[in-house]
Amino acid sequence: MKTVYKFLFAAVLMGTVSCKEEFLQTEPTELISANQIAEASALNPSLQSANVAGIYATMYGAGTGGTTGHDDFGHKSYDMYGDLLSGDMALTSVIYGWFRTITEFQTTVDYTFQDNYQVWRFYYRLIFAANTVIDGLGGSDAIPATAAGRWYMGQAKAMRAFSYFYLAQYFQNEYNPSEKILPLYKNTVDPNLPKSTAADVYALMVKDLTDAQTLLADFNRANKSEVNAAVAKGMLAYVHGAMGNNAAMKTVTADVISTGGFKIMTAAEVTGGFNNLGTSQWMWGVDITVDSKLNLISWWGQMDLYTYSYAWAGDIKGMDKALYDAIPATDVRKAQFSAANKLAPIGKFYHPNKVIGGQRTIDADYIYMRVEEMYLLNAEACAKTGDEAGARKSLKAIMALRVPDASYIDALTGKALLDEIYLQTRIELWGEGKSYLSLKRNKGTANRGSNHLKFVGTPILHNDTRLTFKIPIEEVQNNPNLNK
């Protein structure tokens, strides 16, 4: 796994520093060494800008999981994997078959499936890219002397933690600190490593994201495609939540809410298409333009009736019927889904031109994180730590903009309050890749409604092995140290 990426990133770096002819001549080699990278970056930290940009491009690029499949389009692919595994998203019909094996649990049960390896490859590709930047700036313990160096280091550390978080979610049934789960690569030079414990993997995430907040404290990003301190805090909140560190999750989310400057989306905005990175409440996403060269192989190419897409052609992903039925008729989010179109989200995610099948080259944006997540995580953390007044306050801040009267929340306590927070998290963030994380964090049970094609009405616990990927056969065969 590691050799392929060494050559890939060496090629990028050689192109970046080729103008330094005397630098290359002093240590002739087909690979630029970590020392050479560090020396060049110390003189000019902006040499890492291309690598940081490459990390963000990998997040939405087609084929970044190493396949030509139409379900291989970056992080949003695996957001969709998680939504389908959780049962909150239903594959309501199958014509072309993309994502079918996910919904039938074939991919998670059988470690020879390509989709399984695709998840592994994608996030480790991001990790190696992040380690390339970190090594180039002096290594994990270094603090670059320049502001630019600190900002690149902060973004790379955040993205490394982000990638390990998703690997840990997808490849461990539930958080068990003593269980060995993943090889933990902290640099680009280590040989194939054995699995580290979940405690060690999560400890690196916490350290990386804590460091990132400091390194990015004075970073004013050019656009929301980049990670800033607020986004790093949001990532850290999810990490704490997965470990059950609810007090820490409460503190971090309260900080984002009070200092981030983001407001909750209005009723008009939550039915406005989720297609514009400029939406003020979005914390992190990507500005997709025609220059991004995305088409059918994209998240929009799987989801949107108004895109030339599989949804338009008949492979409709809709809201779980039971979850839809739990939304009151007076809730503005009910209009996000079409009862006439298999509960497709044609009122939530859509191209602004609203021409059926009309968007060929994608220019609608991707969302990765928004401030409502922080309110819901805060409500959950407050409830789990006994601060029920705080939980009601955070939940009510959202629900006051979703239903005519949110006063019903004032009477909720105990399990009823926790259940309502969990329900509203599933409704509010549907289709945004957060349902799987919430299912595991809250130790929930998926119970598929009548519009699913398989396993209708079958209770599936959060730690059911069918919801978790196996380490793929390629890694088992090619990493002799994996199980040492």
C-alpha positions as MATLAB code, in Angstrom:
seq = 'MKTVYKFLFAAVLMGTVSCKEEFLQTEPTELISANQIAEASALNPSLQSANVAGIYATMYGAGTGGTTGHDDFGHKSYDMYGDLLSGDMALTSVIYGWFRTITEFQTTVDYTFQDNYQVWRFYYRLIFAANTVIDGLGGSDAIPATAAGRWYMGQAKAMRAFSYFYLAQYFQNEYNPSEKILPLYKNTVDPNLPKSTAADVYALMVKDLTDAQTLLADFNRANKSEVNAAVAKGMLAYVHGAMGNNAAMKTVTADVISTGGFKIMTAAEVTGGFNNLGTSQWMWGVDITVDSKLNLISWWGQMDLYTYSYAWAGDIKGMDKALYDAIPATDVRKAQFSAANKLAPIGKFYHPNKVIGGQRTIDADYIYMRVEEMYLLNAEACAKTGDEAGARKSLKAIMALRVPDASYIDALTGKALLDEIYLQTRIELWGEGKSYLSLKRNKGTANRGSNHLKFVGTPILHNDTRLTFKIPIEEVQNNPNLNK';
ca = [
       0.000    0.000    0.000;
       2.684    2.473    1.033;
       5.037    2.015   -1.946;
       2.476    3.124   -4.519;
       1.792    6.369   -2.691;
       5.496    7.107   -2.126;
       6.056    7.214   -5.873;
       2.893    9.241   -6.419;
       3.779   11.972   -3.934;
       7.449   11.957   -4.851;
       6.400   12.787   -8.408;
       4.294   15.689   -7.140;
       7.091   17.001   -4.964;
       9.743   16.675   -7.667;
       7.526   18.737   -9.921;
       7.095   21.280   -7.144;
      10.809   21.804   -6.459;
      12.258   21.085   -9.899;
      13.340   24.702  -10.261;
      15.846   24.071   -7.446;
      18.233   22.291   -9.812;
      21.209   22.319   -7.441;
      19.003   20.876   -4.676;
      18.056   17.875   -6.784;
      21.592   17.305   -7.998;
      23.093   17.015   -4.521;
      21.149   13.854   -3.670;
      20.155   12.180   -6.926;
      17.409    9.620   -6.367;
      14.108    8.536   -7.887;
      12.451    9.438   -4.583;
      12.924   12.679   -2.698;
      13.854   11.853    0.885;
      11.979   13.114    3.913;
      15.056   15.171    4.831;
      15.098   16.844    1.438;
      11.405   17.659    1.701;
      11.902   19.094    5.190;
      14.883   21.177    4.072;
      13.005   22.625    1.118;
       9.890   23.321    3.179;
      11.878   25.026    5.922;
      13.142   27.479    3.323;
       9.779   27.877    1.673;
       6.741   26.368    3.487;
       4.511   27.287    0.551;
       6.023   24.280   -1.246;
       3.487   22.296    0.756;
       0.542   24.241   -0.651;
       0.139   21.879   -3.600;
       0.106   18.868   -1.298;
      -2.491   20.421    0.999;
      -4.600   21.328   -2.038;
      -4.181   17.730   -3.198;
      -5.639   16.442    0.065;
      -8.756   18.535   -0.447;
      -9.034   17.514   -4.113;
      -8.830   13.855   -3.125;
     -11.848   14.417   -0.883;
     -14.146   14.825   -3.891;
     -12.294   13.256   -6.817;
     -13.726   10.389   -8.860;
     -11.717    7.191   -8.552;
      -9.907    8.245   -5.366;
     -10.749    4.884   -3.818;
      -8.696    3.279   -6.582;
     -11.537    2.038   -8.801;
     -13.545    3.083  -11.830;
     -16.805    2.371  -10.032;
     -19.585    4.922  -10.041;
     -19.696    4.691   -6.260;
     -16.077    5.889   -6.009;
     -16.189    9.689   -5.737;
     -14.400   10.595   -2.536;
     -15.597   11.153    0.999;
     -19.236   11.636    0.010;
     -19.220    8.042   -1.286;
     -18.615    6.823    2.233;
     -21.078    9.265    3.703;
     -23.583    7.438    1.525;
     -22.245    4.032    2.598;
     -22.859    5.027    6.207;
     -26.329    6.441    5.574;
     -27.365    3.228    3.824;
     -25.836    0.977    6.490;
     -27.657    2.916    9.204;
     -30.975    2.227    7.487;
     -32.015    5.891    7.519;
     -31.382    6.005    3.764;
     -33.257    3.425    1.718;
     -32.238    2.146   -1.682;
     -35.821    1.934   -2.894;
     -35.228    0.445   -6.345;
     -32.371   -1.213   -8.209;
     -31.766   -0.829  -11.933;
     -28.016   -0.228  -12.186;
     -27.027   -1.753   -8.857;
     -24.620    0.765   -7.353;
     -24.685    0.526   -3.532;
     -26.855   -2.609   -3.606;
     -24.196   -4.801   -1.983;
     -23.852   -2.249    0.816;
     -27.565   -2.419    1.613;
     -27.480   -6.221    1.496;
     -24.412   -6.341    3.791;
     -22.389   -8.333    1.272;
     -19.605   -5.758    1.223;
     -19.209   -5.632    4.981;
     -19.396   -9.405    5.512;
     -17.024  -10.427    2.698;
     -13.535   -8.939    2.914;
     -12.840   -9.725   -0.755;
     -15.358   -7.159   -2.026;
     -13.902   -4.222   -3.943;
     -16.079   -1.703   -2.108;
     -14.507   -2.878    1.129;
     -10.966   -2.187   -0.100;
     -12.144    1.095   -1.604;
     -12.956    2.546    1.831;
      -9.597    1.415    3.227;
      -7.604    2.776    0.302;
      -9.319    6.143    0.242;
      -8.740    7.109    3.865;
      -5.196    5.734    3.962;
      -4.498    7.720    0.808;
      -5.540   10.854    2.691;
      -3.398    9.805    5.657;
      -0.310    9.345    3.521;
      -0.925   12.705    1.855;
      -1.242   14.368    5.261;
       1.921   12.634    6.497;
       3.765   13.912    3.441;
       2.961   17.477    4.482;
       3.705   16.825    8.165;
       7.054   15.167    7.414;
       7.926   17.959    5.014;
       7.398   20.511    7.778;
       9.570   18.687   10.292;
       7.418   15.845   11.609;
       4.565   15.472   14.057;
       6.378   17.145   16.951;
       7.572   20.163   14.994;
       6.082   23.642   15.208;
       6.942   25.476   11.980;
       8.521   28.876   12.434;
       6.369   30.675    9.870;
       2.648   31.335    9.911;
       2.194   29.585    6.551;
       4.039   26.535    7.837;
       1.844   26.386   10.933;
      -1.304   26.634    8.842;
      -0.280   23.830    6.491;
       0.726   21.679    9.445;
      -2.584   22.361   11.185;
      -4.637   21.437    8.151;
      -2.617   18.265    7.548;
      -2.954   17.142   11.162;
      -6.698   17.762   11.097;
      -7.086   15.761    7.901;
      -4.996   12.899    9.289;
      -7.229   12.751   12.357;
     -10.357   13.028   10.201;
      -9.224   10.035    8.126;
      -8.358    7.866   11.111;
     -11.721    8.732   12.651;
     -13.644    7.374    9.680;
     -11.452    4.289    9.447;
     -12.063    3.620   13.136;
     -15.796    4.074   12.696;
     -16.027    1.780    9.691;
     -13.586   -0.912   10.858;
     -14.486   -1.318   14.552;
     -17.880   -2.552   15.741;
     -17.905   -0.161   18.686;
     -15.330    1.712   20.722;
     -13.213   -0.700   22.751;
      -9.930    0.963   23.741;
      -7.972   -2.277   24.126;
      -8.966   -3.780   20.773;
      -6.352   -3.676   18.022;
      -8.011   -2.112   14.989;
      -5.774   -0.304   12.475;
      -2.149    0.214   11.447;
      -1.220    3.651   12.773;
       1.071    5.495   10.351;
       2.458    8.747   11.731;
       4.991    9.380    8.954;
       5.819    8.375    5.402;
       8.844    6.205    6.160;
       7.557    3.442    8.427;
       7.305    0.001    6.822;
       4.037   -1.930    6.936;
       2.870   -1.786   10.541;
       0.787   -4.070   12.735;
      -2.558   -2.965   14.108;
      -2.589   -0.497   16.985;
      -5.178   -0.390   19.735;
      -8.202    1.853   19.466;
      -6.848    3.770   22.470;
      -3.681    4.636   20.543;
      -5.531    5.483   17.331;
      -7.958    7.791   19.131;
      -5.162    9.338   21.176;
      -3.474   10.419   17.942;
      -6.749   11.905   16.701;
      -7.186   13.924   19.895;
      -3.589   15.161   19.811;
      -3.710   16.032   16.110;
      -6.952   17.959   16.455;
      -5.847   19.731   19.628;
      -2.619   20.727   17.882;
      -4.574   21.806   14.805;
      -6.693   24.227   16.819;
      -3.563   25.954   18.105;
      -1.787   25.930   14.759;
      -4.842   27.338   12.996;
      -5.851   29.867   15.647;
      -4.834   32.822   13.458;
      -5.644   31.197   10.107;
      -8.132   33.069    7.912;
      -8.967   30.600    5.194;
      -9.482   31.613    1.588;
     -12.709   29.608    1.372;
     -14.674   26.958    3.251;
     -12.970   24.138    1.362;
     -10.098   24.504    3.844;
     -10.101   23.320    7.439;
      -9.882   26.091   10.039;
      -9.850   25.983   13.843;
     -13.652   25.778   14.100;
     -13.774   22.759   11.770;
     -10.958   21.080   13.715;
     -13.022   21.586   16.877;
     -16.041   20.062   15.139;
     -13.972   17.025   14.187;
     -12.741   16.732   17.767;
     -16.318   16.784   19.041;
     -17.100   13.706   16.951;
     -13.959   11.946   18.212;
     -14.882   12.598   21.844;
     -18.441   11.468   21.194;
     -17.295    8.177   19.673;
     -15.198    7.478   22.777;
     -18.038    8.391   25.137;
     -16.199   11.474   26.421;
     -19.442   13.407   26.675;
     -18.186   16.157   28.960;
     -15.415   16.962   26.475;
     -17.871   16.844   23.567;
     -20.111   19.291   25.442;
     -17.226   21.731   26.005;
     -15.951   21.635   22.431;
     -19.362   22.055   20.798;
     -20.294   24.904   23.144;
     -17.083   26.638   22.076;
     -17.927   26.307   18.371;
     -21.485   27.536   18.956;
     -20.393   30.575   20.954;
     -17.308   31.621   18.972;
     -17.746   30.249   15.450;
     -20.094   32.935   14.173;
     -22.438   30.455   12.451;
     -26.224   30.682   12.653;
     -28.797   27.912   12.276;
     -30.294   27.418    8.817;
     -33.740   28.932    8.380;
     -36.816   27.079    7.119;
     -36.213   28.462    3.638;
     -32.593   27.391    3.676;
     -33.227   23.775    4.708;
     -35.497   23.411    1.684;
     -33.224   25.482   -0.552;
     -31.227   22.741   -2.230;
     -28.068   22.348   -0.113;
     -26.092   23.322   -3.199;
     -24.161   26.459   -2.222;
     -20.994   26.568   -0.116;
     -21.731   30.224    0.536;
     -24.613   29.262    2.826;
     -23.536   31.023    6.010;
     -24.296   28.111    8.316;
     -22.020   25.694    6.467;
     -18.760   25.240    8.328;
     -16.920   23.109    5.777;
     -17.533   21.878    2.247;
     -16.204   22.274   -1.257;
     -16.963   24.722   -4.026;
     -17.619   22.470   -7.013;
     -17.227   24.210  -10.372;
     -17.188   23.030  -13.976;
     -13.385   23.028  -13.673;
     -13.721   20.254  -11.090;
     -14.765   18.019  -14.013;
     -17.291   15.986  -12.021;
     -20.196   14.367  -13.815;
     -22.232   11.209  -13.306;
     -19.551    9.774  -10.995;
     -20.347   12.076   -8.092;
     -22.578   12.411   -5.064;
     -25.017   14.517   -7.082;
     -24.882   11.830   -9.770;
     -26.304    9.381   -7.256;
     -28.801   11.573   -5.395;
     -30.422   14.347   -7.386;
     -33.465   14.147   -9.654;
     -32.347   17.406  -11.280;
     -28.944   15.983  -12.211;
     -28.198   13.497  -14.999;
     -28.097   10.820  -12.348;
     -28.983    7.362  -11.170;
     -31.742    8.869   -9.052;
     -33.257   10.419  -12.182;
     -32.828    7.087  -14.016;
     -34.557    5.066  -11.313;
     -32.111    4.080   -8.542;
     -33.774    6.286   -5.965;
     -32.314    6.759   -2.504;
     -35.120    7.871   -0.229;
     -35.706    8.479    3.438;
     -36.605    5.419    5.487;
     -40.411    5.238    5.578;
     -40.605    4.841    9.346;
     -38.345    7.859    9.855;
     -40.414    9.901    7.391;
     -43.594    8.969    9.247;
     -42.031   10.281   12.459;
     -41.806   13.815   11.002;
     -44.911   15.872   11.896;
     -46.834   17.331    8.976;
     -46.150   20.812   10.376;
     -42.357   20.317   10.329;
     -40.771   22.200    7.409;
     -38.427   19.248    6.812;
     -41.345   17.069    5.750;
     -41.246   18.999    2.457;
     -37.669   17.857    1.847;
     -38.965   14.448    0.750;
     -41.416   13.487   -1.976;
     -44.073   10.915   -1.127;
     -44.815   10.654   -4.850;
     -41.162    9.817   -5.651;
     -40.312    7.075   -3.130;
     -39.398    9.648   -0.472;
     -36.554   10.982   -2.610;
     -34.976   14.143   -1.116;
     -36.028   16.343   -4.027;
     -36.905   19.156   -1.617;
     -33.586   18.973    0.259;
     -30.820   18.248   -2.267;
     -31.320   19.671   -5.738;
     -29.586   21.624   -8.464;
     -30.831   25.230   -8.400;
     -31.979   25.206  -12.040;
     -34.461   22.412  -11.259;
     -34.350   20.882  -14.729;
     -35.005   17.155  -14.439;
     -31.821   15.333  -15.429;
     -30.353   18.693  -16.420;
     -27.081   19.031  -14.480;
     -24.499   17.130  -16.577;
     -21.237   18.728  -15.463;
     -21.525   19.196  -11.716;
     -21.418   22.720  -10.346;
     -23.525   22.214   -7.215;
     -21.405   22.198   -4.056;
     -20.681   19.535   -1.428;
     -21.336   19.937    2.294;
     -19.102   18.256    4.898;
     -20.077   20.003    8.153;
     -22.601   22.587    9.349;
     -23.267   24.280   12.647;
     -26.491   22.362   13.364;
     -24.289   19.332   13.990;
     -22.656   21.197   16.857;
     -26.028   22.095   18.402;
     -27.227   18.497   18.177;
     -23.969   17.066   19.519;
     -24.105   19.609   22.330;
     -27.693   18.662   23.164;
     -26.708   14.993   23.208;
     -23.654   15.629   25.383;
     -25.620   17.789   27.805;
     -28.315   15.138   28.179;
     -25.752   12.389   28.726;
     -23.954   14.405   31.421;
     -27.095   15.378   33.328;
     -27.435   18.938   32.053;
     -30.970   18.518   30.763;
     -31.661   22.257   30.701;
     -28.674   22.744   28.424;
     -29.808   19.853   26.237;
     -33.267   21.317   25.828;
     -31.806   24.735   25.023;
     -29.572   23.459   22.211;
     -32.263   21.209   20.746;
     -34.877   23.933   20.934;
     -32.594   26.383   19.112;
     -32.975   24.184   16.009;
     -36.558   23.025   16.484;
     -37.849   26.587   16.898;
     -36.973   27.049   13.207;
     -38.455   23.719   12.094;
     -41.883   23.435   13.763;
     -44.534   26.062   14.671;
     -44.278   25.313   18.396;
     -41.159   23.819   19.961;
     -42.430   24.181   23.526;
     -43.021   20.420   23.731;
     -39.271   20.093   24.339;
     -39.619   21.847   27.718;
     -41.344   18.783   29.186;
     -38.779   16.231   27.998;
     -36.499   14.555   30.513;
     -34.427   11.401   30.835;
     -34.723    8.804   28.105;
     -37.484   10.748   26.343;
     -35.134   13.718   25.940;
     -32.273   11.560   24.665;
     -34.609    9.769   22.259;
     -35.855   13.077   20.861;
     -32.323   14.382   20.336;
     -31.411   11.167   18.523;
     -34.539   11.352   16.362;
     -34.006   14.997   15.461;
     -30.356   14.309   14.614;
     -31.468   11.637   12.152;
     -34.074   13.922   10.571;
     -32.036   17.142   10.488;
     -28.850   15.596    9.082;
     -30.423   13.006    6.785;
     -28.307   12.294    3.713;
     -25.298   14.223    5.073;
     -23.348   11.174    6.220;
     -24.000   11.522    9.953;
     -26.627    8.815   10.588;
     -24.099    5.977   10.908;
     -21.991    7.981   13.358;
     -25.070    8.773   15.431;
     -26.259    5.152   15.397;
     -22.941    3.949   16.821;
     -22.525    6.838   19.254;
     -26.005    6.345   20.715;
     -25.885    2.535   20.590;
     -29.065    2.562   18.536;
     -30.890   -0.125   16.616;
     -31.615    0.145   12.904;
     -35.074   -1.129   12.000;
     -35.693   -0.703    8.297;
     -39.044    0.590    7.121;
     -41.247   -0.778    4.371;
     -39.531    1.022    1.482;
     -36.247   -0.889    1.808;
     -35.575   -3.789   -0.546;
     -34.004   -6.090    2.038;
     -34.133   -6.733    5.802;
     -37.410   -4.854    6.275;
     -38.399   -4.854    9.946;
     -35.263   -6.722   11.046;
     -33.704   -5.106   14.145;
     -29.984   -4.539   13.575;
     -27.971   -3.420   16.591;
     -25.321   -0.700   16.316;
     -22.541   -3.245   16.916;
     -23.836   -5.901   14.536;
     -20.843   -7.174   12.557;
     -22.795   -6.573    9.343;
     -22.526   -2.826    9.928;
     -18.727   -2.864   10.119;
     -16.211   -3.481    7.348;
     -13.554   -6.182    7.530;
      -9.934   -5.287    6.841;
      -9.713   -6.072    3.106;
      -7.982   -9.136    1.754;
      -5.438   -7.015   -0.123;
      -4.157   -5.545    3.131;
      -4.164   -8.936    4.849;
      -2.110  -10.446    2.012;
       0.272   -7.522    1.470;
       0.992   -6.495    5.055;
       2.868   -9.358    6.751;
       2.984   -7.421   10.016;
      -0.764   -6.745   10.253;
      -1.577   -9.204   13.018;
       1.720   -9.269   14.895;
];
